[in-house]
Coordinates of C-alpha atoms in Angstrom, one line a residue:
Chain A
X1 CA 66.0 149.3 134.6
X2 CA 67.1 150.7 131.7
X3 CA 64.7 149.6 128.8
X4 CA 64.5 150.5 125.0
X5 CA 60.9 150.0 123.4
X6 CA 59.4 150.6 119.5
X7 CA 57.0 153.1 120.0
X8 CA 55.5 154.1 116.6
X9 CA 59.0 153.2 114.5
X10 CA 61.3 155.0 116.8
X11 CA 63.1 153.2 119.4
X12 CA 62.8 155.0 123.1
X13 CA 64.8 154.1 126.0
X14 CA 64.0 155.1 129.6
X15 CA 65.0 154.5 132.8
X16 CA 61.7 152.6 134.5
X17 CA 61.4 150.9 137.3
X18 CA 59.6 147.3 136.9
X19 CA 56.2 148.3 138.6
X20 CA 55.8 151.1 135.7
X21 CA 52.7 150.1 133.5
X22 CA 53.0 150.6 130.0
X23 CA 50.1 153.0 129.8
X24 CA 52.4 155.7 132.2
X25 CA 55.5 155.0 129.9
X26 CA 53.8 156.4 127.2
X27 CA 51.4 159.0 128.7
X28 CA 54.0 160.2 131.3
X29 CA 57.9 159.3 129.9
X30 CA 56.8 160.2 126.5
X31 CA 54.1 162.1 126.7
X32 CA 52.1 160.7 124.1
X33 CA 48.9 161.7 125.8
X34 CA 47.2 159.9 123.0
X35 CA 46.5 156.8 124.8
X36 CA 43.9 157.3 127.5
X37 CA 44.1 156.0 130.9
X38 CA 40.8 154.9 132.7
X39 CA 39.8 152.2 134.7
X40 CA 43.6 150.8 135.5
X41 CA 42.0 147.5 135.8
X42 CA 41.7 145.9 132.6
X43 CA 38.3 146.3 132.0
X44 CA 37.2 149.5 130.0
X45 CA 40.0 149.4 127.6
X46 CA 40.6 152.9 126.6
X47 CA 44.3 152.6 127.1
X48 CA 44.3 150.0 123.8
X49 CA 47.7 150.1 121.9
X50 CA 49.3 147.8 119.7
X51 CA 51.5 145.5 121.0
X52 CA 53.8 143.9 117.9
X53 CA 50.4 144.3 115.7
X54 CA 47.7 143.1 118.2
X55 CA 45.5 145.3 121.1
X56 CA 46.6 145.1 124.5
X57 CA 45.5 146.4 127.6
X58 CA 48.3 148.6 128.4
X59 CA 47.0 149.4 132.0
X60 CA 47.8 145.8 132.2
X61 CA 51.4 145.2 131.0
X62 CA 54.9 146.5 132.6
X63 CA 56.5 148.8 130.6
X64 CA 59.4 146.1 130.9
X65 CA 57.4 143.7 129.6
X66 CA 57.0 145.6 126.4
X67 CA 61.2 146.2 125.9
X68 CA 62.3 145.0 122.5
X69 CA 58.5 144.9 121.1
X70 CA 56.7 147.1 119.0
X71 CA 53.8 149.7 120.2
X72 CA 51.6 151.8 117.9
X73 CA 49.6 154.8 119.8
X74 CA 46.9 156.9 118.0
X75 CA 49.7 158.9 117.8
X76 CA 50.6 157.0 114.8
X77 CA 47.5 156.4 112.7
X78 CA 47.7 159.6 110.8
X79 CA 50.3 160.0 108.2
X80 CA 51.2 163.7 108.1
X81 CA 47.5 165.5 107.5
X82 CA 46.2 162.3 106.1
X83 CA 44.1 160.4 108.2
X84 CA 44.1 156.9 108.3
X85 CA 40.6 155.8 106.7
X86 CA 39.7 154.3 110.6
X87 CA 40.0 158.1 111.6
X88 CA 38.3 159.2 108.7
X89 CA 35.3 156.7 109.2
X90 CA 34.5 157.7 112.8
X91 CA 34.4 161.6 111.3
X92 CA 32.1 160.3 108.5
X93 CA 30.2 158.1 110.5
X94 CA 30.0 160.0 113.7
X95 CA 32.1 157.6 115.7
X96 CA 32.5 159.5 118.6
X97 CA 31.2 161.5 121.4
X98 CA 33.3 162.9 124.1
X99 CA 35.9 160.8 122.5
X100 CA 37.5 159.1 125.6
X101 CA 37.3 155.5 124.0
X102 CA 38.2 156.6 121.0
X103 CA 41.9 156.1 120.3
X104 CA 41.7 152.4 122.1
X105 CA 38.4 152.0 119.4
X106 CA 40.8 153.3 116.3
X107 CA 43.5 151.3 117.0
X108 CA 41.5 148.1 118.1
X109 CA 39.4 148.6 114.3
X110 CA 42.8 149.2 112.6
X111 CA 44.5 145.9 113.6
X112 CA 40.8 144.8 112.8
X113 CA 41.2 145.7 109.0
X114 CA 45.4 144.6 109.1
X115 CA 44.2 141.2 109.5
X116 CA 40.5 140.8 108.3
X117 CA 40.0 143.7 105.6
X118 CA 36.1 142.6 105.0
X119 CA 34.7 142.2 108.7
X120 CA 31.1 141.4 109.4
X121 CA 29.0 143.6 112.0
X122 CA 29.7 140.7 114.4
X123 CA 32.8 140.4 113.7
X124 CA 33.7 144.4 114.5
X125 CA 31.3 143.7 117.3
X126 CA 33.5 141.5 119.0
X127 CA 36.9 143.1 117.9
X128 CA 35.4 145.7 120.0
X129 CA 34.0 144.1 122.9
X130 CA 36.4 144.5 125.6
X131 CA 36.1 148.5 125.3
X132 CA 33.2 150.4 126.6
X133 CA 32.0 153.2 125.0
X134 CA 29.4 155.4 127.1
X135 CA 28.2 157.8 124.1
X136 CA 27.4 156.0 121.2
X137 CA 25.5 152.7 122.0
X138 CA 28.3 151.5 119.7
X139 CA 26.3 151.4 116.7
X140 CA 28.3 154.5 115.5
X141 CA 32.0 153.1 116.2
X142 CA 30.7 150.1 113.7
X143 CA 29.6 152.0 111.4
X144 CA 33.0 154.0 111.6
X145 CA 35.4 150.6 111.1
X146 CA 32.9 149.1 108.3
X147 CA 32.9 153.0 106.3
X148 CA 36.9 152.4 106.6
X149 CA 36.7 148.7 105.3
X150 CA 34.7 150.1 102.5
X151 CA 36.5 152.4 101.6
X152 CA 40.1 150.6 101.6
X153 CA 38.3 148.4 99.7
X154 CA 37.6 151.2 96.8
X155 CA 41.0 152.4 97.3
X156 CA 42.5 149.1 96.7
X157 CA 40.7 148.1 93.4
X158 CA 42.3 149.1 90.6
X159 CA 40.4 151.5 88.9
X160 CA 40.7 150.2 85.5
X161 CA 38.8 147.1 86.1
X162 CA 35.2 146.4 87.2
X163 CA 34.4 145.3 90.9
X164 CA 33.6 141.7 89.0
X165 CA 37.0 141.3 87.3
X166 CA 38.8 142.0 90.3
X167 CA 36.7 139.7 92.3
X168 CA 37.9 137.2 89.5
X169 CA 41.7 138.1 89.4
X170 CA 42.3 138.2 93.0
X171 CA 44.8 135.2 94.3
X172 CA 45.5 134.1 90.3
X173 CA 48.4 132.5 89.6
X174 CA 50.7 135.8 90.4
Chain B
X1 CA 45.9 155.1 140.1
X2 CA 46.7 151.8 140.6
X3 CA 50.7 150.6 140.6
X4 CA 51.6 147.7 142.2
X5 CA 54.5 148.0 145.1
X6 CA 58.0 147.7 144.3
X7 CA 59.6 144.1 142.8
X8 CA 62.3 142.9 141.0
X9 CA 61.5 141.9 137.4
X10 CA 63.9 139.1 135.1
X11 CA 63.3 138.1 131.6
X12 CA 64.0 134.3 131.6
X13 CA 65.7 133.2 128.1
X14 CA 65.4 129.5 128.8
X15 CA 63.3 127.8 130.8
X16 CA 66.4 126.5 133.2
X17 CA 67.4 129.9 134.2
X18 CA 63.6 130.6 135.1
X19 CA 63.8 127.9 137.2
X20 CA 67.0 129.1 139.0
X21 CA 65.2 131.8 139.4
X22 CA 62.3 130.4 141.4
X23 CA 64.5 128.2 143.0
X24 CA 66.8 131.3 144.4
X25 CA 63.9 133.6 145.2
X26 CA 61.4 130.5 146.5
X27 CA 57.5 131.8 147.9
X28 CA 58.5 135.3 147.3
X29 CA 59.1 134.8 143.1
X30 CA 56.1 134.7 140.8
X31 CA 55.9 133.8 137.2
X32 CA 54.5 136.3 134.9
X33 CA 52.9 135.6 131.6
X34 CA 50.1 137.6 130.3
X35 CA 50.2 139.4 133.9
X36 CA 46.5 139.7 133.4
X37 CA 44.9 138.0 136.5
X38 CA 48.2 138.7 138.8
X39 CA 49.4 142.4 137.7
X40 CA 45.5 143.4 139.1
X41 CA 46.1 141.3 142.1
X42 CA 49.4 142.9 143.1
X43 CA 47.8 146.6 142.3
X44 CA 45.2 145.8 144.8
X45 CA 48.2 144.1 147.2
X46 CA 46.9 140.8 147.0
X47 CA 50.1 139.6 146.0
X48 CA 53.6 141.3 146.3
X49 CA 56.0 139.0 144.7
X50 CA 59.6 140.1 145.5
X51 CA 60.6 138.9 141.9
X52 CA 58.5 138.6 138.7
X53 CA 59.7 136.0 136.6
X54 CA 58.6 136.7 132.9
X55 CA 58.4 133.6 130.8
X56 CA 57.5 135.8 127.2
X57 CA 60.4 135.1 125.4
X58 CA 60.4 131.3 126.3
X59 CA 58.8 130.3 122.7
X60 CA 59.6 126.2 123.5
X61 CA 56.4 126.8 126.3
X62 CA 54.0 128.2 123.1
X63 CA 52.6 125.1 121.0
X64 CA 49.7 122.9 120.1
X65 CA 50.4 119.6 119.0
X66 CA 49.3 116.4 118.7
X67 CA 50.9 113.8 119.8
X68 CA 50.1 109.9 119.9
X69 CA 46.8 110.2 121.5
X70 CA 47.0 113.4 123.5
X71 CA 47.0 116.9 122.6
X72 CA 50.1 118.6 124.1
X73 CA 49.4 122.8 124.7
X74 CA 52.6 124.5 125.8
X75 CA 51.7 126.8 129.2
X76 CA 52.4 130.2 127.2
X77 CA 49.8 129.2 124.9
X78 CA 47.5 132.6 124.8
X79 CA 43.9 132.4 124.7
X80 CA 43.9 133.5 121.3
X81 CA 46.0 130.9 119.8
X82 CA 43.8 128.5 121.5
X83 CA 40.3 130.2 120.2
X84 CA 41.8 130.2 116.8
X85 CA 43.1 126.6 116.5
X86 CA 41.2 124.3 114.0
X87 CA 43.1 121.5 116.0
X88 CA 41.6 122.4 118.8
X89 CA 38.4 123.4 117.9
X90 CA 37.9 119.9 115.8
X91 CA 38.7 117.8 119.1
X92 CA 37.7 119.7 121.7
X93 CA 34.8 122.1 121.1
X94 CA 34.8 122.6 125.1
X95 CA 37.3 124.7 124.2
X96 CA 36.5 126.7 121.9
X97 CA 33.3 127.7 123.8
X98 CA 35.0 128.5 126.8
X99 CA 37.5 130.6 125.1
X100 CA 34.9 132.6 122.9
X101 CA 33.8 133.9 126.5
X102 CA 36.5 134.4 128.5
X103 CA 37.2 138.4 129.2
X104 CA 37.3 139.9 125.7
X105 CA 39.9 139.9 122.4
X106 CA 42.7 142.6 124.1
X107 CA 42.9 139.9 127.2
X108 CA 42.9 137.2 125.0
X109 CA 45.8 138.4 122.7
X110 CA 48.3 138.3 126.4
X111 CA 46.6 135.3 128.8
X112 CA 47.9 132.0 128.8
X113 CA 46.4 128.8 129.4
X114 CA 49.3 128.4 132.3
X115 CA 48.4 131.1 133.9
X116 CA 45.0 130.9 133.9
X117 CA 45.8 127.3 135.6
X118 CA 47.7 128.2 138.0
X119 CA 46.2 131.2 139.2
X120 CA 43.7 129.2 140.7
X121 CA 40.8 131.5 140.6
X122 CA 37.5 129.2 141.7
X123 CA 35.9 131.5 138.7
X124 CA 38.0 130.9 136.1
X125 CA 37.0 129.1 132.3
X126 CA 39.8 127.2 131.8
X127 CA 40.1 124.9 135.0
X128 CA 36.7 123.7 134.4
X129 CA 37.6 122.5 131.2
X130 CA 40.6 121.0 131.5
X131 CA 38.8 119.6 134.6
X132 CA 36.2 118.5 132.1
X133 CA 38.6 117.2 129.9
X134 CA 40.6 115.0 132.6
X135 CA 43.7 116.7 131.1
X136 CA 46.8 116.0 132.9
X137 CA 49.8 119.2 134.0
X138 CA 53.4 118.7 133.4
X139 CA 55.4 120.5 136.1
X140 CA 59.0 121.0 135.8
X141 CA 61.3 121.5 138.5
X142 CA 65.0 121.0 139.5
X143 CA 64.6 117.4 139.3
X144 CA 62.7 116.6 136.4
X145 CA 59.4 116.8 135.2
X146 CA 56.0 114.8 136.9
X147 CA 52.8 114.6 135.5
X148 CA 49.9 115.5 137.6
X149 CA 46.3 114.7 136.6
X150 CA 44.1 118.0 137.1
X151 CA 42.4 116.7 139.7
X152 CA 44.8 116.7 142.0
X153 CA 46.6 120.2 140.4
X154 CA 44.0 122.7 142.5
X155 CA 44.7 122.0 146.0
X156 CA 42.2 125.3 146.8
X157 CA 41.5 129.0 146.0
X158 CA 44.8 130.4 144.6
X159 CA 46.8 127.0 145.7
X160 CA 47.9 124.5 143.0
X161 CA 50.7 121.8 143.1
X162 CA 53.4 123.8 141.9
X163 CA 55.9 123.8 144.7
X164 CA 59.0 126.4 145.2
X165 CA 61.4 126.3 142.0
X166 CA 58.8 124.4 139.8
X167 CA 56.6 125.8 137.0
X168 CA 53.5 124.4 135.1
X169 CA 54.8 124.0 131.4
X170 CA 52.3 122.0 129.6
X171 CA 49.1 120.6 129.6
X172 CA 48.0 117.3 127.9
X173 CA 44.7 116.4 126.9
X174 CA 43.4 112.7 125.8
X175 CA 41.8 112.8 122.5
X176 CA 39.2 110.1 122.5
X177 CA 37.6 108.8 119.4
X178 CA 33.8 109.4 119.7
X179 CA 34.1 112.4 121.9
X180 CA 32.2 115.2 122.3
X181 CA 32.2 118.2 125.3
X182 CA 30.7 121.8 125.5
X183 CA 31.1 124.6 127.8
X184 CA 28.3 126.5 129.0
X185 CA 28.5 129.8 131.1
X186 CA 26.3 132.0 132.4
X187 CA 27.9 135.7 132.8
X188 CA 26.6 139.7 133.9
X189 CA 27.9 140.8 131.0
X190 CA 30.3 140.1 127.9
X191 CA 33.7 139.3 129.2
X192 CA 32.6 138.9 132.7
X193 CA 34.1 136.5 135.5
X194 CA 30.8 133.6 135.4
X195 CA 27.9 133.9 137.6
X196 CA 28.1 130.0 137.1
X197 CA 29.6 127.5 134.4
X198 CA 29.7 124.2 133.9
X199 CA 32.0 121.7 130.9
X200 CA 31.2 118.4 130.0
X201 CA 32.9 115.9 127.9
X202 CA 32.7 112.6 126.8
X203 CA 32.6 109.5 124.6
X204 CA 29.9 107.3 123.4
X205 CA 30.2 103.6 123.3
X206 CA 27.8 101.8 121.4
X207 CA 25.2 104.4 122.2
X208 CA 26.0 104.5 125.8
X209 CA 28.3 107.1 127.8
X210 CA 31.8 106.7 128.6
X211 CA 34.6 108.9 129.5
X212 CA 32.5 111.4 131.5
X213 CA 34.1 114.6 133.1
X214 CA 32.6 117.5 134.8
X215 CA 34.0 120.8 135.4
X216 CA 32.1 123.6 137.1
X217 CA 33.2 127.2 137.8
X218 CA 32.1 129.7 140.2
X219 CA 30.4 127.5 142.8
X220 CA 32.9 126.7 145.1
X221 CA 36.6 126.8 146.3
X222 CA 39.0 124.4 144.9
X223 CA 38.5 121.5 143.5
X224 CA 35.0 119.9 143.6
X225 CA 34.5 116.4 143.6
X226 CA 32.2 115.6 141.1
X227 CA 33.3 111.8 141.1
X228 CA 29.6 111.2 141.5
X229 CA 28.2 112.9 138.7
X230 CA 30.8 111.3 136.7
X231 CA 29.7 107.6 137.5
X232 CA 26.2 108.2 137.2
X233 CA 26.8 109.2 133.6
X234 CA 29.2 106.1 132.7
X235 CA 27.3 103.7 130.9
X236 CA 23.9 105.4 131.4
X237 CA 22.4 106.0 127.9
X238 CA 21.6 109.5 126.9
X239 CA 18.2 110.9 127.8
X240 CA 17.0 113.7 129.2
X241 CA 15.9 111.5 132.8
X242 CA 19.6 110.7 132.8
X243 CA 20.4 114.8 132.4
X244 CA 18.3 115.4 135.1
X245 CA 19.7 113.2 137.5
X246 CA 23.0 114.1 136.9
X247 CA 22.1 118.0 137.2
X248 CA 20.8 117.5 140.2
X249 CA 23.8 115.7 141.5
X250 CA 25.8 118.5 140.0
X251 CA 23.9 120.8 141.5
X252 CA 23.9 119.1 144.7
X253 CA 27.6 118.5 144.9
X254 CA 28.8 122.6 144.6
X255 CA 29.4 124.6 147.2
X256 CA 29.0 128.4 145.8
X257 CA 28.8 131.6 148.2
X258 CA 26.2 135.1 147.7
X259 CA 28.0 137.8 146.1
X260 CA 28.0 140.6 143.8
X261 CA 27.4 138.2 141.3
X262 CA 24.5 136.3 142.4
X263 CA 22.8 134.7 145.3
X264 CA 24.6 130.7 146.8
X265 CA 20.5 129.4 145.7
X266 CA 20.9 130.8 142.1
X267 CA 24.1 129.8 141.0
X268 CA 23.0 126.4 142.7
X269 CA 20.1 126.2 140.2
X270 CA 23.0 127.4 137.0
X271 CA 25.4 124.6 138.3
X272 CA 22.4 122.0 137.9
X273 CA 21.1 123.5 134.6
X274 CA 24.0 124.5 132.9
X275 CA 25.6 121.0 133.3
X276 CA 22.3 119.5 131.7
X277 CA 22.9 122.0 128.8
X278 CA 26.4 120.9 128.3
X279 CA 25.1 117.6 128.4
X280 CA 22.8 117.8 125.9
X281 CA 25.7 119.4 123.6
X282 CA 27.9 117.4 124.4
X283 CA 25.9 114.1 123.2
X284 CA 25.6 115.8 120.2
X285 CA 28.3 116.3 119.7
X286 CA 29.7 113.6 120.0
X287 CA 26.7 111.8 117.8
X288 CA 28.0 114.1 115.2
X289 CA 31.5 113.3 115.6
X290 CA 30.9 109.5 115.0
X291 CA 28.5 110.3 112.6
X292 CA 31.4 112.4 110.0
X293 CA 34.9 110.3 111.4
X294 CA 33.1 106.7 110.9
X295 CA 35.5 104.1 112.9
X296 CA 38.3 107.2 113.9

């Protein structure tokens, strides 16, 4: 079948057949080597992507299942030379080992912060929780989300204004 | 690496052409939703559907809403939406405990609460609570749609009442006033299948029990009756004698298997305690619920 897909703002079409799993359309077709492949059965979750803004499993979805939605790959966290902060925390933060989890952790910590920009530990904890890491004891990779949560955070306030006054301003009339 | 064999795939735009579909391809078409229990199945060639029917795009199969005195969840409702409705959660705690534990936030985001139903897994969350629940299936076919309560829906492992050219596209739960129901699950490890689970929910009528359902998970094929249990808990008044008897009963009344996951005698013991646990939540619950909603 012929299918097109979003991967990282660019539409790609292929020629698949339906039994092609997502993770080989973008490892193989595109060669976005980014995304790691392990287990192939759902349960390690290093080949995390973004599916239309949320992590999937994509061991676990057909290629033509993800025609005419969105994917971001590790690929895509970077703008240019500038790191996303995620990618930037688990440097600072030592967030990796041999790095095999780590793009499925990145991405699975940036949808984190899309949607909840001031997690709790248990809250990363359980973002995380379907992906094993065998390095870090995962202490590290929460370190590495919360350092990027922080420092979004610092980014974000304006610098002209004390932490307290923004606190105050935030969701005013507007 | 795992790929499953060779099928033909179809993106249904309306529920009607899906239909057709089944209907033209009979025991060799399979519905796919979040393809998360039967996409691993057909890698390991435990199923090789001819045709995959992907229901996705069918948006009129995704909602939660209440209506009269039943809450009405479309079958392509994901896990997630379910974990993070307040609807949900404020009538059905069961719920919301189940769905904090079942496989982990990635699955979540794709399974359905149709597929979960329908695949029929003896393990799986979901069946036990809507068992729990004494939630009702609305299956549509050619002919219309019927209405089939759940304890009739699993005919045995992997076998529901679905026939050829039907789907599951709803489920419907009774809200009761007074109610209150909690899932308990004992698992290896976060995200796990369960060694052993059990749901309870119910109502409280001046002080006594009414309403009572029992779901367990993981201790036998099918559908178990637990009529029993059930009728010893209607108008018995809480306590913990009254737990233990009904453990017991539950316990009694299972029929799980020694596997990788834990020996028949253990999960024998989890079917009896766990159901006691969920009791004890659940009366609580429920206390709590009259408690805050006064006369509701």
């Amino acid at each position: 079948m012929r299918i097109t897909v979003n991967v990282n703002g660019e539409d790609r079409t292929r020629e698949v057949e339906p039994r092609h799993l997502l993770v080989r359309f973008l490892r193989d077709d595109l060669e976005l080597t980014g995304t790691h492949w392990g287990c192939d059965t759902s349960n390690c979750g290093t080949c995390v992507v973004l599916m239309d803004g949320e992590p999937v499993k994509s061991c676990t979805v057909l290629a033509v299942m993800a025609a005419g939605h969105e994917i971001r790959t590790v690929e895509d966290l970077a703008d240019g030379d500038r790191l996303d902060p995620v990618q930037q925390g688990f440097i600072e933060q030592h967030g990796l080992q041999c790095g095999f989890c780590t793009p499925g952790m990145m991405l699975t910590g940036r949808a984190l912060l899309d949607r909840n920009p001031d997690p709790s530990d248990q809250e990363i904890r359980e973002a995380i929780s379907g992906q094993l890491c065998r390095c870090t004891g995962y202490l590290n990779i929460v370190r590495s989300i919360r350092w990027a949560a922080r420092e979004e955070a610092a980014v974000a306030a304006p610098e002209a204004t004390t932490p307290a006054t923004a606190t105050a301003t935030t969701g005013s009339q507007a | 690496m795992q790929v499953p064999a060779s099928f033909d795939y179809r993106r249904a735009t309306s529920v009607a052409e899906a239909l057709e579909l089944l209907r033209r391809y009979g025991e060799e078409a399979r519905v796919v939703a979040g393809g998360h229990s039967l996409l691993p199945m057909m890698k390991l060639r435990l199923a090789g559907p001819e045709l995959l029917v992907d229901i996705n795009d069918l948006h009129e199969l995704d909602h939660i809403e209440l209506v009269g005195d039943e809450l009405r969840v479309g079958a392509l409702t994901r896990h997630r939406t379910l974990l993070e409705s307040p609807l949900v959660g404020r009538y059905f705690p069961i719920v919301h405990d189940a769905e904090k534990v079942i496989a982990d936030p990635p699955v979540r985001n794709r399974g359905t609460i149709g597929g979960s139903l329908c695949q029929a897994d003896p393990s799986e969350d979901l069946s036990a609570v809507c068992g729990a629940l004494h939630a009702r299936v609305v299956i549509r076919g050619e002919g219309g749609e019927r209405v089939v309560p759940m304890a009739d829906f699993h005919q045995g492992p992997y076998e529901t009442a679905v026939g050829v050219g039907e789907m599951l596209v709803q489920v419907r739960i009774p809200v009761l006033p007074g109610a209150g129901s909690a899932y308990e699950k004992v698992e290896r490890k976060s995200g796990d299948w369960a060694v052993a689970a059990a749901g309870v929910a119910l109502t409280l009528r001046e002080g006594r029990i009414a309403d009572a359902g029992v779901g367990l998970a993981a201790v036998g094929a099918g559908a178990l009756n637990l009529d029993a249990v059930q009728e010893l808990l209607n108008g018995g008044e809480p306590s913990e004698a009254l737990y233990e008897e009904a453990a017991l009963l539950a316990s009694a009344n299972c029929s799980p298997v020694t596997d990788g996951r834990g020996s028949a005698e253990y999960k024998r013991h989890l079917a009896g305690e766990l159901t006691r646990r969920a009791l004890r939540r659940s009366v609580a619950r429920a206390r709590t619920a009259q408690g805050t909603t006064g006369e509701a």
